[in-house]
């Protein structure tokens, strides 16, 4: 079973920031938080990951709480092309258990 | 385009036939993963390779499924005696344990079993 919980769906107005929450209260000290998204009928796309510090790249920002029990993915200026299912996953990097465990994710709908 | 390619992109077959899918990972990535995704669900792990060694197999990988990565580069996933329940998107991903082990996914192969 997935070790994360996310809202089933969210709406966001085009041009506004989309803030997607994720709870991972049982996260272990060596587990990273990864975010992927999946646009309809395509393979999942890697967005960002982090351990305990906040991270930013050209796609998004990742804010992880100090206790690491939750995180928020921020898309600063959502566009219609950001409509997708967003998955939050916790995982040890390079460990022997290599697989990602996907939950059902959050379906983000960006509206004009 | 992540650099992971999968062929074919779509496959329609009749129940009982065998099918084979191919995945070409990002060059130099030592890990390769197979996942399956059915409608409305997140991807589910099937198996993964580190170089040519198959290190882990999910209980979802029944005896009718076999995967190979003979030279540690491309991989094939074969399904024998297909059933309608095998209809799904089959996804391949690759990663490099020397470069952060982030998995990058291919576009998937959509299998329809009639």
Coordinates of C-alpha atoms in Angstrom, one line a residue:
Chain A
X1 CA 0.0 0.0 0.0
X2 CA 1.0 3.6 -0.6
X3 CA 2.6 5.3 2.3
X4 CA 1.1 8.7 1.4
X5 CA -2.4 10.2 1.4
X6 CA -3.5 12.9 -1.1
X7 CA -6.8 14.6 -1.9
X8 CA -8.6 12.9 -4.7
X9 CA -9.0 16.1 -6.7
X10 CA -8.3 19.8 -6.8
X11 CA -9.2 22.7 -9.1
X12 CA -6.9 25.7 -9.8
X13 CA -7.5 28.8 -11.9
X14 CA -5.1 29.3 -14.8
X15 CA -2.2 31.6 -13.9
X16 CA -2.6 31.0 -10.2
X17 CA -0.4 28.9 -7.9
X18 CA -1.5 25.3 -7.5
X19 CA -0.6 23.9 -4.0
X20 CA -0.9 20.1 -3.8
X21 CA -0.7 18.6 -0.3
X22 CA 0.6 15.2 0.7
X23 CA 0.7 13.4 4.0
X24 CA 3.4 10.9 4.8
X25 CA 3.3 10.6 8.6
X26 CA 5.1 7.2 8.7
X27 CA 8.1 8.4 6.6
X28 CA 11.4 6.9 7.6
X29 CA 14.6 9.0 8.1
X30 CA 16.2 7.7 4.9
X31 CA 13.1 8.1 2.6
X32 CA 12.8 10.8 0.1
X33 CA 9.6 12.5 -1.1
X34 CA 9.1 12.2 -4.8
X35 CA 6.5 13.9 -7.0
X36 CA 5.4 12.6 -10.4
X37 CA 2.6 13.6 -12.6
X38 CA 0.7 11.8 -15.4
X39 CA -1.1 13.5 -18.2
X40 CA -3.8 11.4 -19.7
X41 CA -2.5 8.3 -21.6
X42 CA 1.2 9.2 -21.1
X43 CA 3.9 7.8 -18.9
X44 CA 4.5 9.4 -15.5
X45 CA 6.7 12.4 -15.6
X46 CA 9.2 13.1 -12.8
X47 CA 8.8 16.5 -11.2
X48 CA 11.0 16.9 -8.1
X49 CA 12.2 15.2 -5.0
X50 CA 13.6 16.1 -1.6
X51 CA 14.7 14.7 1.7
X52 CA 14.2 17.5 4.3
X53 CA 15.1 20.8 2.7
X54 CA 12.8 22.7 0.4
X55 CA 13.6 22.2 -3.2
X56 CA 12.9 24.2 -6.4
X57 CA 13.5 23.5 -10.1
X58 CA 12.2 24.8 -13.3
X59 CA 8.9 22.9 -12.9
X60 CA 7.9 23.3 -9.3
X61 CA 8.8 23.9 -5.7
X62 CA 8.6 21.3 -2.9
X63 CA 8.0 22.3 0.6
X64 CA 8.6 19.7 3.3
X65 CA 7.5 20.3 6.9
X66 CA 10.2 20.3 9.6
X67 CA 8.9 17.0 11.0
X68 CA 8.8 15.6 7.5
X69 CA 5.3 14.2 8.0
X70 CA 3.8 16.2 5.1
X71 CA 4.8 18.2 2.0
X72 CA 3.3 20.5 -0.6
X73 CA 4.1 20.6 -4.2
X74 CA 3.7 24.1 -5.6
X75 CA 3.2 24.9 -9.3
X76 CA 3.7 28.7 -9.2
X77 CA 1.7 29.7 -12.3
X78 CA -0.5 26.8 -13.4
X79 CA -1.4 26.5 -17.1
X80 CA -4.0 24.3 -18.8
X81 CA -1.1 21.9 -19.7
X82 CA -0.6 21.2 -16.0
X83 CA -3.9 19.4 -15.8
X84 CA -2.9 15.9 -14.7
X85 CA -2.8 13.3 -11.9
X86 CA -0.1 14.2 -9.4
X87 CA 1.5 11.4 -7.4
X88 CA 3.4 11.9 -4.1
X89 CA 5.7 8.9 -3.3
X90 CA 8.1 8.2 -0.5
X91 CA 11.1 6.0 -1.3
X92 CA 14.7 5.2 -0.3
X93 CA 17.1 6.2 -3.0
X94 CA 19.3 3.4 -4.3
X95 CA 17.9 0.8 -1.9
X96 CA 17.4 -2.8 -2.7
X97 CA 13.6 -2.2 -2.9
X98 CA 13.7 -0.3 -6.1
X99 CA 10.1 0.1 -6.9
X100 CA 7.9 3.2 -6.6
X101 CA 4.6 2.6 -4.8
X102 CA 1.9 4.8 -6.4
X103 CA -1.4 5.6 -4.7
X104 CA -4.3 7.1 -6.6
X105 CA -2.8 10.6 -6.6
X106 CA -4.5 14.0 -6.9
X107 CA -6.3 14.9 -10.1
X108 CA -5.5 18.5 -10.7
X109 CA -7.8 20.4 -13.1
X110 CA -6.6 23.8 -14.2
X111 CA -9.5 25.9 -15.5
X112 CA -9.4 29.0 -17.7
Chain B
X1 CA 10.8 12.8 -24.2
X2 CA 12.6 11.3 -21.3
X3 CA 14.9 9.1 -23.4
X4 CA 13.1 5.9 -22.4
X5 CA 11.5 4.3 -25.4
X6 CA 8.9 1.5 -25.6
X7 CA 7.7 -0.5 -28.5
X8 CA 5.1 -1.1 -29.7
X9 CA 3.0 1.8 -28.4
X10 CA -0.2 -0.1 -28.9
X11 CA -0.9 -3.8 -29.2
X12 CA -4.2 -5.5 -29.8
X13 CA -4.3 -9.3 -29.5
X14 CA -6.7 -12.1 -29.1
X15 CA -7.0 -14.1 -25.9
X16 CA -4.6 -16.9 -25.7
X17 CA -1.9 -15.3 -27.9
X18 CA 1.6 -14.4 -26.7
X19 CA 2.8 -10.8 -26.8
X20 CA 6.3 -9.3 -26.3
X21 CA 7.1 -5.7 -25.4
X22 CA 10.4 -4.0 -25.6
X23 CA 11.9 -1.2 -23.5
X24 CA 15.1 0.8 -24.3
X25 CA 16.3 2.7 -21.2
X26 CA 18.3 5.8 -21.0
X27 CA 21.8 5.0 -22.0
X28 CA 24.0 4.0 -19.0
X29 CA 21.1 3.6 -16.7
X30 CA 21.8 0.4 -14.7
X31 CA 18.3 -0.1 -13.3
X32 CA 15.2 -0.9 -15.4
X33 CA 11.7 -1.3 -14.1
X34 CA 8.4 -2.6 -15.4
X35 CA 5.0 -1.4 -14.1
X36 CA 1.4 -2.1 -15.1
X37 CA -1.4 0.4 -15.0
X38 CA -5.1 -0.3 -15.3
X39 CA -7.8 2.3 -15.9
X40 CA -8.2 4.7 -13.0
X41 CA -5.4 3.2 -10.9
X42 CA -1.8 4.3 -10.3
X43 CA 1.0 2.2 -11.8
X44 CA 1.8 -1.1 -10.1
X45 CA 5.3 -2.5 -9.9
X46 CA 6.0 -5.8 -11.7
X47 CA 9.7 -6.3 -11.7
X48 CA 13.1 -4.6 -11.9
X49 CA 16.6 -5.3 -13.1
X50 CA 20.0 -4.0 -12.0
X51 CA 22.2 -4.5 -15.0
X52 CA 21.2 -8.0 -16.3
X53 CA 20.1 -9.4 -12.9
X54 CA 16.4 -9.5 -12.1
X55 CA 16.4 -8.4 -8.4
X56 CA 12.7 -8.3 -7.5
X57 CA 9.4 -9.6 -8.8
X58 CA 6.0 -8.6 -7.6
X59 CA 3.4 -11.3 -6.9
X60 CA 1.5 -9.6 -9.8
X61 CA 4.0 -11.2 -12.1
X62 CA 2.3 -14.6 -12.7
X63 CA 3.9 -17.6 -14.3
X64 CA 2.6 -16.3 -17.7
X65 CA 4.8 -13.2 -17.4
X66 CA 8.6 -13.3 -18.1
X67 CA 11.0 -10.4 -18.3
X68 CA 14.6 -10.4 -19.5
X69 CA 17.4 -7.9 -19.8
X70 CA 20.1 -10.1 -21.4
X71 CA 22.9 -7.6 -21.8
X72 CA 22.0 -5.1 -19.2
X73 CA 20.7 -2.7 -21.8
X74 CA 17.2 -3.1 -23.4
X75 CA 14.6 -5.4 -21.8
X76 CA 11.6 -7.4 -23.0
X77 CA 8.4 -8.3 -21.2
X78 CA 6.6 -11.3 -22.6
X79 CA 3.0 -12.4 -21.7
X80 CA 2.1 -15.9 -22.6
X81 CA -1.5 -17.1 -23.2
X82 CA -2.9 -13.6 -22.7
X83 CA -6.2 -13.1 -20.8
X84 CA -8.6 -10.2 -21.0
X85 CA -7.5 -9.2 -17.5
X86 CA -4.0 -8.5 -18.9
X87 CA -5.4 -5.5 -20.8
X88 CA -3.5 -2.5 -19.4
X89 CA -0.8 0.0 -20.0
X90 CA 2.7 -1.5 -19.5
X91 CA 5.2 1.1 -18.4
X92 CA 9.0 0.9 -18.3
X93 CA 11.3 3.2 -16.3
X94 CA 15.0 3.4 -15.9
X95 CA 17.4 4.9 -13.3
X96 CA 21.0 5.2 -12.4
X97 CA 22.0 4.3 -8.9
X98 CA 25.1 6.5 -9.5
X99 CA 23.0 9.6 -10.3
X100 CA 20.4 9.7 -7.6
X101 CA 18.3 6.7 -8.7
X102 CA 15.4 8.9 -10.0
X103 CA 13.2 6.8 -12.2
X104 CA 12.3 8.2 -15.7
X105 CA 9.4 6.6 -17.5
X106 CA 8.7 5.7 -21.1
X107 CA 5.4 6.4 -22.9
X108 CA 4.1 2.9 -22.2
X109 CA 2.6 0.1 -24.3
X110 CA -1.2 -0.1 -24.3
X111 CA -2.3 -3.7 -24.5
X112 CA -5.8 -4.7 -25.4
X113 CA -6.8 -8.3 -25.2
X114 CA -10.0 -9.2 -27.1

